[in-house]
mmCIF file of C-alpha atoms in Angstrom:
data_model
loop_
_atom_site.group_PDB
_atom_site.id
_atom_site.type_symbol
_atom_site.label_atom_id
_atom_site.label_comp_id
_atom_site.label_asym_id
_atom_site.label_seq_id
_atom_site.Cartn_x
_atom_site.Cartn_y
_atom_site.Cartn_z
ATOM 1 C CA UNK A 1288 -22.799 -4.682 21.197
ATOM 2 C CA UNK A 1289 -24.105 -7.728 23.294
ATOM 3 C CA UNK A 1290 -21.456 -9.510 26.348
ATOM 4 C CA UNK A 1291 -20.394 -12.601 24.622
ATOM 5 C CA UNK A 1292 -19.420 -14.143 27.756
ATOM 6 C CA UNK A 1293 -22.022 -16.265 27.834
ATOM 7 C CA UNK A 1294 -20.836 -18.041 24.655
ATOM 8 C CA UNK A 1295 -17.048 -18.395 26.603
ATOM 9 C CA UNK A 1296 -17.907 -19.921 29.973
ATOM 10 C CA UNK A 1297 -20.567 -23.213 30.823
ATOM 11 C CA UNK A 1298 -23.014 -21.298 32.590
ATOM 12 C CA UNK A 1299 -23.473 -22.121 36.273
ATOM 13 C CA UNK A 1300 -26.056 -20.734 38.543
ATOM 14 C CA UNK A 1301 -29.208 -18.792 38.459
ATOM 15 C CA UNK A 1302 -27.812 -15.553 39.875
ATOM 16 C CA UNK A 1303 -27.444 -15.081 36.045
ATOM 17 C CA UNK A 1304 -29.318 -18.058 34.546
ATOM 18 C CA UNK A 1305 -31.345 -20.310 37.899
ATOM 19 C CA UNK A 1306 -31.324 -23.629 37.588
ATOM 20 C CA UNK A 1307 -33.116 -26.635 39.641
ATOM 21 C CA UNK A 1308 -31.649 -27.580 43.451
ATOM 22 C CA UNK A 1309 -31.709 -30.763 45.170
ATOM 23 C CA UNK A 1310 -32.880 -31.669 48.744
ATOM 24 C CA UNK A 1311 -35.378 -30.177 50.800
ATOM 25 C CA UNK A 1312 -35.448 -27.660 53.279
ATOM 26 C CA UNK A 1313 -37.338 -27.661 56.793
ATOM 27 C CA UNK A 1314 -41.142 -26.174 57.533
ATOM 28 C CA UNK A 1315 -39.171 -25.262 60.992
ATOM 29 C CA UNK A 1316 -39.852 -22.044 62.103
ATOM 30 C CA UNK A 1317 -38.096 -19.084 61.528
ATOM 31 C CA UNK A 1318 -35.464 -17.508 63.519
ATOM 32 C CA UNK A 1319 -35.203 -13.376 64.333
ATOM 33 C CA UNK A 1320 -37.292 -12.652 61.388
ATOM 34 C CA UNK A 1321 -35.271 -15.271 58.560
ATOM 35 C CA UNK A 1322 -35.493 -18.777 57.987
ATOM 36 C CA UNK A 1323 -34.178 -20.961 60.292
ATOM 37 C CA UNK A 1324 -30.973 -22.915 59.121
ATOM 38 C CA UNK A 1325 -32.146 -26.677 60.599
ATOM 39 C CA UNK A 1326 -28.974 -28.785 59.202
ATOM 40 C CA UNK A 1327 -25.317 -28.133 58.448
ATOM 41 C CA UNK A 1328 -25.199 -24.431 60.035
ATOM 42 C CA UNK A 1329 -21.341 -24.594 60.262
ATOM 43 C CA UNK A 1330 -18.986 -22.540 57.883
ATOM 44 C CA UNK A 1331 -18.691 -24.808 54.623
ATOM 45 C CA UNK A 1332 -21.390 -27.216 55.254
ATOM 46 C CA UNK A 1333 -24.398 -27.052 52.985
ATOM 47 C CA UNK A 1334 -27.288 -26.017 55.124
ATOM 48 C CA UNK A 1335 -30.517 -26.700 55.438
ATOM 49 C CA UNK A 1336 -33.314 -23.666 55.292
ATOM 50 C CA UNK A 1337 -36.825 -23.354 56.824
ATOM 51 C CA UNK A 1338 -39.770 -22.010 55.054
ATOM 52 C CA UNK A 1339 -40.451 -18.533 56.086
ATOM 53 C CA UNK A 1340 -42.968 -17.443 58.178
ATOM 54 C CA UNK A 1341 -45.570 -14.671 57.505
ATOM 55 C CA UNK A 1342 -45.383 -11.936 54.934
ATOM 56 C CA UNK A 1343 -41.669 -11.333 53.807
ATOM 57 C CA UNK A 1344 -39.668 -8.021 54.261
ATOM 58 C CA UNK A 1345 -39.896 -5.712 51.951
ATOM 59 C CA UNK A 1346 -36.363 -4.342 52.594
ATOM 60 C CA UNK A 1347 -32.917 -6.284 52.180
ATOM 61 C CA UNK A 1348 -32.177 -8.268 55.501
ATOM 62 C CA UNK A 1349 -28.879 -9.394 56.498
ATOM 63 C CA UNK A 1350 -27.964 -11.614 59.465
ATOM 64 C CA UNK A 1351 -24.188 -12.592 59.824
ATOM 65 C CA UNK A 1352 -24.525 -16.463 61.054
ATOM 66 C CA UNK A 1353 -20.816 -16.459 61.701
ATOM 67 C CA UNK A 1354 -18.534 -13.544 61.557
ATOM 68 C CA UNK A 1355 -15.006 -14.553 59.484
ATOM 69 C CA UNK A 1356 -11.542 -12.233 60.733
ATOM 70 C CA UNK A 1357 -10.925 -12.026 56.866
ATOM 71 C CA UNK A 1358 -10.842 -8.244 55.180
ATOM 72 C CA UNK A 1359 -13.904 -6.934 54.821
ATOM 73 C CA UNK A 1360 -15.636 -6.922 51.406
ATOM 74 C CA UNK A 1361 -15.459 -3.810 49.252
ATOM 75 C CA UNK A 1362 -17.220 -2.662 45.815
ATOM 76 C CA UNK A 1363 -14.761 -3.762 43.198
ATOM 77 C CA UNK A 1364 -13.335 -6.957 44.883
ATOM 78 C CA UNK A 1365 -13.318 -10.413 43.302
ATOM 79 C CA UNK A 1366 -14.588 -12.821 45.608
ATOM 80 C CA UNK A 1367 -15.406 -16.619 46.045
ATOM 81 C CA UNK A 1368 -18.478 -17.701 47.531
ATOM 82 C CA UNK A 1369 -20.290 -21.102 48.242
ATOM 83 C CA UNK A 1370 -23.940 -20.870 48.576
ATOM 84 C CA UNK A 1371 -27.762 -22.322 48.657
ATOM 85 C CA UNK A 1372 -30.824 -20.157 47.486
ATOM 86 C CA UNK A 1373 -34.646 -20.873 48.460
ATOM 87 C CA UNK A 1374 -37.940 -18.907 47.846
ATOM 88 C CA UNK A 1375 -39.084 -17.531 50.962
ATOM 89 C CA UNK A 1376 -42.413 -19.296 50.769
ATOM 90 C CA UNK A 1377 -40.402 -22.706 49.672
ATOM 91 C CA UNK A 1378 -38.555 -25.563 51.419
ATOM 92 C CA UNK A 1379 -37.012 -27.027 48.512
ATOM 93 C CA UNK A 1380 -34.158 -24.876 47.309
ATOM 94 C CA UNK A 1381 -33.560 -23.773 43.974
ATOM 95 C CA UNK A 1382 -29.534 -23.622 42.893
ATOM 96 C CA UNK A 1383 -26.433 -24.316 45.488
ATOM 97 C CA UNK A 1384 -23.104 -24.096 44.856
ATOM 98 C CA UNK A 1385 -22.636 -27.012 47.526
ATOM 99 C CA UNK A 1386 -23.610 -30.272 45.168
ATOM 100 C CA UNK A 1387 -21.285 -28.504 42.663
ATOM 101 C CA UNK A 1388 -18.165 -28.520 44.595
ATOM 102 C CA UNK A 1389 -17.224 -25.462 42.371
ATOM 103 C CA UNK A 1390 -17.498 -22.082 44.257
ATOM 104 C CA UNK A 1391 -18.940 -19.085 42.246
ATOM 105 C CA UNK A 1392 -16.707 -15.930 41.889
ATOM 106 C CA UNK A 1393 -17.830 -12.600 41.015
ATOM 107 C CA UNK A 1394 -16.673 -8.970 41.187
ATOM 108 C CA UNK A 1395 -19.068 -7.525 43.310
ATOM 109 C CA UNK A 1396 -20.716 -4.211 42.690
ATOM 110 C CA UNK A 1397 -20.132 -4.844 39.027
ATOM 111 C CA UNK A 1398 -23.703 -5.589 38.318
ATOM 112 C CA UNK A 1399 -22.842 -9.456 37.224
ATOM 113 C CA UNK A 1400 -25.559 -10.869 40.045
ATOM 114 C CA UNK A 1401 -28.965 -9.530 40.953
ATOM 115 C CA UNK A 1402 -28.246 -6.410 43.307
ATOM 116 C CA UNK A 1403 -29.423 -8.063 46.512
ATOM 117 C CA UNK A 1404 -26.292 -9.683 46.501
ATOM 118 C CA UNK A 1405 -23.958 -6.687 45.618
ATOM 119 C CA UNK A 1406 -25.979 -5.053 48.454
ATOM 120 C CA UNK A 1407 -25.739 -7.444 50.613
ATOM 121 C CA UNK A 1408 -22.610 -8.796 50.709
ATOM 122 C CA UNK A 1409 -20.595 -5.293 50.826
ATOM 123 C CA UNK A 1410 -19.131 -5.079 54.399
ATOM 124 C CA UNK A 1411 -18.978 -8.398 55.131
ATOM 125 C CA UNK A 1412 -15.789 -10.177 56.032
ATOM 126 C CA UNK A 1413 -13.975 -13.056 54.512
ATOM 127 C CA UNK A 1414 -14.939 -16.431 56.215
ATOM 128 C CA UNK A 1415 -17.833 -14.840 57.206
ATOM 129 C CA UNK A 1416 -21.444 -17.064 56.973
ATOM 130 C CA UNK A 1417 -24.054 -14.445 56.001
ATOM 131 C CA UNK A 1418 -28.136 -15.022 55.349
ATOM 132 C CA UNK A 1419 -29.981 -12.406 53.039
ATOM 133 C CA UNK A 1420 -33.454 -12.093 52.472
ATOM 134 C CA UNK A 1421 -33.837 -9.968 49.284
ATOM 135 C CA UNK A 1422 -36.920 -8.783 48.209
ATOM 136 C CA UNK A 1423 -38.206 -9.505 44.566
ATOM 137 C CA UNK A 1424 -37.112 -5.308 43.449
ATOM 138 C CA UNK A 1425 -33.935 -6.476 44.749
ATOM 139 C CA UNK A 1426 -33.734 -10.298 43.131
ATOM 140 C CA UNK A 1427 -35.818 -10.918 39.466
ATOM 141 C CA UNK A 1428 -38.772 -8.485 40.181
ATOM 142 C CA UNK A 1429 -42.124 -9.191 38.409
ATOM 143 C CA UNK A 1430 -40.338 -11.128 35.261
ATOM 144 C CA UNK A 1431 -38.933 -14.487 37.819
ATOM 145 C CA UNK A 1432 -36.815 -16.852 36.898
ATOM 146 C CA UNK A 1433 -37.390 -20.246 34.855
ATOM 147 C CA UNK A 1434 -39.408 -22.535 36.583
ATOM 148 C CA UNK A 1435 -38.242 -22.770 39.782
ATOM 149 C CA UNK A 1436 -38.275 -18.627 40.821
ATOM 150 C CA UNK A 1437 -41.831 -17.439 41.046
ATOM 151 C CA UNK A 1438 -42.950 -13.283 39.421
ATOM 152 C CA UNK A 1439 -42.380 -10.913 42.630
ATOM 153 C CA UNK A 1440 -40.743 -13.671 44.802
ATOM 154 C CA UNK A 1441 -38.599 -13.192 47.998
ATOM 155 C CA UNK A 1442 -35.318 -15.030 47.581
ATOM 156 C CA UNK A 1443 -33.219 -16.739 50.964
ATOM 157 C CA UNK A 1444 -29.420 -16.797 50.334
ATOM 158 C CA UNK A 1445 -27.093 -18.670 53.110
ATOM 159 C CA UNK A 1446 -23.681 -17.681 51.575
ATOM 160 C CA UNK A 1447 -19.976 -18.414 53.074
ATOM 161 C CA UNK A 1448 -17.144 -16.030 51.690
ATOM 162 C CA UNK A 1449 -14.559 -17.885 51.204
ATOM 163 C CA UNK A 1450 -11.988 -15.868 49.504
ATOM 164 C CA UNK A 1451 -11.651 -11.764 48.540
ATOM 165 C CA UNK A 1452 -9.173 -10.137 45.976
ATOM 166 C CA UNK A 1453 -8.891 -6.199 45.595
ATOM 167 C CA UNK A 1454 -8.371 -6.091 41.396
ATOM 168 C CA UNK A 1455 -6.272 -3.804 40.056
ATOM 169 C CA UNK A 1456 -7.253 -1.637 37.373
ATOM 170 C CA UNK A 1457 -4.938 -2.971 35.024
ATOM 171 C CA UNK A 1458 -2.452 -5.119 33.929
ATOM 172 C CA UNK A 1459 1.510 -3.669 34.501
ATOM 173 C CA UNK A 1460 4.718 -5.230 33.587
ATOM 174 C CA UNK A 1461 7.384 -5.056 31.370
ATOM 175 C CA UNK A 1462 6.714 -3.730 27.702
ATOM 176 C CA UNK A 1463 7.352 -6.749 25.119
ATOM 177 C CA UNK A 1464 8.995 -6.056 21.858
ATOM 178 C CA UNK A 1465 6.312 -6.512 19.241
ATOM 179 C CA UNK A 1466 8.809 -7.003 16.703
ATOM 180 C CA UNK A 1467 6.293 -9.591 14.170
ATOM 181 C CA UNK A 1468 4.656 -7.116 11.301
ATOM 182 C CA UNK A 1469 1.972 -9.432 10.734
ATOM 183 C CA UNK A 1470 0.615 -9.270 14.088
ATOM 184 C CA UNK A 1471 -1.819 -6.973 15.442
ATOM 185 C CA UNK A 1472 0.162 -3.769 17.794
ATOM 186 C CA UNK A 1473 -1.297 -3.238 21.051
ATOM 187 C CA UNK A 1474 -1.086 -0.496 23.106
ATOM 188 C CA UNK A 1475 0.902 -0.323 26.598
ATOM 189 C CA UNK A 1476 -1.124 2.351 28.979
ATOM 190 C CA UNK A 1477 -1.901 1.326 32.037
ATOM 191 C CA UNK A 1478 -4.441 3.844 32.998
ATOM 192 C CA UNK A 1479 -7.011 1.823 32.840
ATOM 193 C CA UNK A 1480 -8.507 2.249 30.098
ATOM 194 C CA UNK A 1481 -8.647 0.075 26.866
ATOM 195 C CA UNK A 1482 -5.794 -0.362 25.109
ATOM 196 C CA UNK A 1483 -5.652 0.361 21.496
ATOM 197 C CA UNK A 1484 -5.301 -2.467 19.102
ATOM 198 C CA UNK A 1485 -4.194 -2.129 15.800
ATOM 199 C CA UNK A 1486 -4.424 -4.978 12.992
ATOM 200 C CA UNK A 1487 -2.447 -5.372 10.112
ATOM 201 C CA UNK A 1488 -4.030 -4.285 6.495
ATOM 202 C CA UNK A 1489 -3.750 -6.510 3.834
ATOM 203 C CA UNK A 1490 -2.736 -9.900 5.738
ATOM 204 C CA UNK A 1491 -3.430 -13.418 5.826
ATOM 205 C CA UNK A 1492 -4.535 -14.147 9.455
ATOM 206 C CA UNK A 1493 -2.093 -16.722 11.593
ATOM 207 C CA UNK A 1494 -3.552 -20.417 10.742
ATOM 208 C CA UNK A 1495 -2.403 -21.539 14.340
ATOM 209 C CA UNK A 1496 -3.201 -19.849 17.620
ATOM 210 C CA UNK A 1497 -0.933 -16.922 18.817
ATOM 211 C CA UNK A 1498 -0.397 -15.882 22.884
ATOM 212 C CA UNK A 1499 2.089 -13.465 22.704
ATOM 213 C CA UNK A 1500 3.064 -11.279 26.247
ATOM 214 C CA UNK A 1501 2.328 -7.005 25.699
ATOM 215 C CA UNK A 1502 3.004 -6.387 29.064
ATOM 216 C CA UNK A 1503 4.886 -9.420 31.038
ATOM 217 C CA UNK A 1504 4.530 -8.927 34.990
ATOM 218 C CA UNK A 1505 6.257 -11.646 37.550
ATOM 219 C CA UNK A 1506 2.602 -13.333 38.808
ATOM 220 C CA UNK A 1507 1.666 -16.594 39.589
ATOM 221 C CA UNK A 1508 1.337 -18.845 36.661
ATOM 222 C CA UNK A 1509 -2.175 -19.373 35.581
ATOM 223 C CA UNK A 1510 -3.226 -22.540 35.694
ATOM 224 C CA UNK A 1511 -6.378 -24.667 33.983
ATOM 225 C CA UNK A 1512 -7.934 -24.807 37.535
ATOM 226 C CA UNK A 1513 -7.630 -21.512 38.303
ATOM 227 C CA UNK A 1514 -10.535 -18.832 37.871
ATOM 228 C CA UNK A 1515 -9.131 -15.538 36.334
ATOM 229 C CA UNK A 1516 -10.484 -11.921 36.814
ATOM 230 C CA UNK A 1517 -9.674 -10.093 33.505
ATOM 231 C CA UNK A 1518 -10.737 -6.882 31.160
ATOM 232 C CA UNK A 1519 -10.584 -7.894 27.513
ATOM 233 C CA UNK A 1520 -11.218 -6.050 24.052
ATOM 234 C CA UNK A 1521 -12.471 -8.940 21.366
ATOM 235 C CA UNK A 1522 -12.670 -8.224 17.796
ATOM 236 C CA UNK A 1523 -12.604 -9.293 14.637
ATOM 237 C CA UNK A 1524 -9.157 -9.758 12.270
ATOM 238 C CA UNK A 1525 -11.204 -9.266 8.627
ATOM 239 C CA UNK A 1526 -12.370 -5.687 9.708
ATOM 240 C CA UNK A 1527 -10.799 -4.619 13.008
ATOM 241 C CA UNK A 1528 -14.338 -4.224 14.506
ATOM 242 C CA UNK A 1529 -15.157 -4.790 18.155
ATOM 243 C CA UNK A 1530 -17.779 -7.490 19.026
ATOM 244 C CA UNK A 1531 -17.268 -6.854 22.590
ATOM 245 C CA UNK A 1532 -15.671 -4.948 25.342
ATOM 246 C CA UNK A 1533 -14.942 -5.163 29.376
ATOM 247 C CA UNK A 1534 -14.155 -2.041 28.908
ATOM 248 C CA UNK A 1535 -17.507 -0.399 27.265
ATOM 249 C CA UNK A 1536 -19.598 -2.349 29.640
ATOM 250 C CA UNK A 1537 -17.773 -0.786 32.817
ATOM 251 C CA UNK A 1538 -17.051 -4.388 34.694
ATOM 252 C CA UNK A 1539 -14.256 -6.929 34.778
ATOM 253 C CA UNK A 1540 -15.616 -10.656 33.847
ATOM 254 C CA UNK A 1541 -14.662 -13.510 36.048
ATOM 255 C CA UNK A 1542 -13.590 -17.042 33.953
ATOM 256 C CA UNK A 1543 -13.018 -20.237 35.362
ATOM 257 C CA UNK A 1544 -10.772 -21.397 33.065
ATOM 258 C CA UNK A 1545 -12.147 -25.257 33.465
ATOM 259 C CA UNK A 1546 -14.894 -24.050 32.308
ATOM 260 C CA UNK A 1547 -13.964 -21.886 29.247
ATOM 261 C CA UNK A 1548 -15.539 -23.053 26.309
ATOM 262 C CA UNK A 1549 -13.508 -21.225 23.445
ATOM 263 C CA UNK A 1550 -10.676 -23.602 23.100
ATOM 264 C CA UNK A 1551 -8.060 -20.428 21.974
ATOM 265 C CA UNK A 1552 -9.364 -18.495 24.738
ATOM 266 C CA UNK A 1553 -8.501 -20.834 27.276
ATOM 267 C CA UNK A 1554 -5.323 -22.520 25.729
ATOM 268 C CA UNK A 1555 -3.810 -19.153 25.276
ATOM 269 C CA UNK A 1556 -3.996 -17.724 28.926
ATOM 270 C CA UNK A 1557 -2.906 -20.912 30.595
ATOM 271 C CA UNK A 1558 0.552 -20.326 31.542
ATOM 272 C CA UNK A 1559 0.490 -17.006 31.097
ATOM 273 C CA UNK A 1560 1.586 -14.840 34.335
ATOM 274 C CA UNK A 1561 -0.917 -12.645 36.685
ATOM 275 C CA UNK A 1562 -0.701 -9.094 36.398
ATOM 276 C CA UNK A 1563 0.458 -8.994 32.609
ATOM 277 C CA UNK A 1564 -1.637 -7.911 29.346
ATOM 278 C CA UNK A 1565 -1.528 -10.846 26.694
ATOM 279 C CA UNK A 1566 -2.194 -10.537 22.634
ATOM 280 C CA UNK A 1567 -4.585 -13.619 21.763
ATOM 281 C CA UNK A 1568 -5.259 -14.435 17.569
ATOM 282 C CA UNK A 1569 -7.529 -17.070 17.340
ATOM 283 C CA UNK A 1570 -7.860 -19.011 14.227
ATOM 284 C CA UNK A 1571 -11.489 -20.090 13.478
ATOM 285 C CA UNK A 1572 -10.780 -24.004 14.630
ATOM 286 C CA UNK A 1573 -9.908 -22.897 17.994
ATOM 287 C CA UNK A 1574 -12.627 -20.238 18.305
ATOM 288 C CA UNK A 1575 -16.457 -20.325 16.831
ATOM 289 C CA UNK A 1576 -15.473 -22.498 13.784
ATOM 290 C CA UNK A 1577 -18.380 -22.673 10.773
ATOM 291 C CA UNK A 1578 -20.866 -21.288 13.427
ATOM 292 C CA UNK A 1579 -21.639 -17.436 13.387
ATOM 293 C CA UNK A 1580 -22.153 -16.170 17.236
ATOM 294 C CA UNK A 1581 -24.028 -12.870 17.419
ATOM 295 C CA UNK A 1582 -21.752 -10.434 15.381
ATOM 296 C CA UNK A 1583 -19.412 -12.409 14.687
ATOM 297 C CA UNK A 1584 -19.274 -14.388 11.127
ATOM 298 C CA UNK A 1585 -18.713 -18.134 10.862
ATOM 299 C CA UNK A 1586 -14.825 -18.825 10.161
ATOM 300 C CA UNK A 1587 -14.062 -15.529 11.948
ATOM 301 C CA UNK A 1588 -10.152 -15.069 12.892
ATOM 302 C CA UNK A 1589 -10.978 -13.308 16.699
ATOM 303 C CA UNK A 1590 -8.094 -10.992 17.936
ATOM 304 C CA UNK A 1591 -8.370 -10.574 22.025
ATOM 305 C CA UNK A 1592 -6.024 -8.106 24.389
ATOM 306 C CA UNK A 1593 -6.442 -9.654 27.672
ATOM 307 C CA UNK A 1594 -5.360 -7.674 31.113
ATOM 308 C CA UNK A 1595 -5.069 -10.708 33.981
ATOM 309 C CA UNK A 1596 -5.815 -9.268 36.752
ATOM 310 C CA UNK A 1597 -5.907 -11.708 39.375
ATOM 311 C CA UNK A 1598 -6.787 -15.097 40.297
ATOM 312 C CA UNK A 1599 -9.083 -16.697 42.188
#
């Protein structure tokens, strides 16, 4: 079973897909062993990196540039980050967040960037500016990265931690009558595990999109602009089968909800509250219409149980 998250969500950066960076950096020389920052060193400004000098570590570096009084950052936490990447023998970078003007979010620890960032970034403290120098084992090893990230090459992060969230490990509220027979039952633990979802034999799929409450907590309202930290079950209404799982993969998935391409998907959890566990059935119009995605059949009805866990 393949993460189909990359079908839901616009991909952004290269810490899961790179893409090209503007501007230049500086061929100033390095500082304490990492590459100088030569422009815009200050919290929230984009910066501008040196080319390094000499052979590159062969261990993860870290060098706080500014030390935040936020929490520190912990295994499991959602956070918000801005940042700008470079190739230690480069001064043009690669990706930044900066030109974006959309901050990345992530769960760190939970494998979704390349580990010298879930490494690197544990212990650090919100509004913190931190540099890491991550060593190719650490970033995309021998394979690189598109064009623009080299086989075996030594990646220079600048990243400012803007926000942290510890996420719960699952949605709690109160239970919701599930009084409709031609809806799919879903299960109410809160344990943490998957919840079980049942789907009715013998019956027509809802034509129009359904976002019905399981578990309704008292949260903030979620709202288009918001990014949402959820665990999620997906599977098919013709056979009940799963076509993919926060759960089975071990990690929580982080959408920005502006940039949620699955129209049901993101319809369905706006307005919905933090903290509760939601029913989605998405009709085929609203989901992957006469296009089959992966294992999942063109016109497919999708049935989703969503835990939101917190917002970003």
């Amino acid at each position: 079973m393949r993460r189909l998250a990359a079908l839901l969500v616009v991909p952004l950066l290269l810490l899961t897909a790179a893409c090209g960076g503007d501007g230049k950096g500086s061929d100033s020389a390095s500082k304490n062993g990492f590459p100088a920052i030569t422009a815009g060193a200050k919290f929230g400004e984009k910066p501008t990196l040196s080319k390094g000098q000499g052979d590159p570590p062969k261990e993860l570096k870290t060098q706080v540039i500014s030390e935040g009084d936020g929490a520190k950052l912990k295994n499991g936490d959602a956070i918000q980050v801005n940042y700008l990447g470079q190739a230690w023998d480069s001064t043009k970078p690669f990706d930044n967040s900066f030109d974006r003007k959309q901050p990345f979010d992530l769960t760190l620890g939970a494998g979704m960037v390349i580990k010298g960032w879930d490494q690197g970034l544990v212990g650090q403290k919100v509004g913190s500016r931190v540099e890491l120098v991550i060593p190719p084992d650490l970033g995309y090893g021998a394979q690189g990265q598109g064009a623009d990230i080299k086989p075996n090459a030594t990646l220079v992060f600048v990243v400012d931690v803007l926000k942290a969230t510890q996420i719960p490990t699952s949605a709690k509220g109160t239970a919701v009558a599930q009084d409709n027979v031609d809806l799919p039952k879903v299960g109410t633990n809160t344990d943490g595990k998957a919840p079980s979802v049942k789907i009715p034999e013998k019956t027509d799929p809802p034509k129009k999109l359904v976002s019905n409450y399981i578990l309704e907590s008292n949260g903030d309202v979620i709202k288009e602009t918001d990014s949402v930290v959820v665990n999620y079950v997906g599977l098919l209404w013709k056979d009940g089968k799963t076509f993919d799982s926060t759960y089975a993969q071990g990690k929580t998935q982080t959408f920005p909800l502006a940039q949620v391409t699955l129209k049901g998907l993101k319809n369905g959890l706006i307005g919905k509250k933090i903290g509760s566990r939601v029913l989605l059935v998405i009709p085929p119009d609203q989901a992957f219409g006469d296009k089959a995605q992966q294992s999942i059949p063109a016109k497919s009805t999708l049935v989703f149980t969503v835990d939101l866990l917190a917002k970003m």
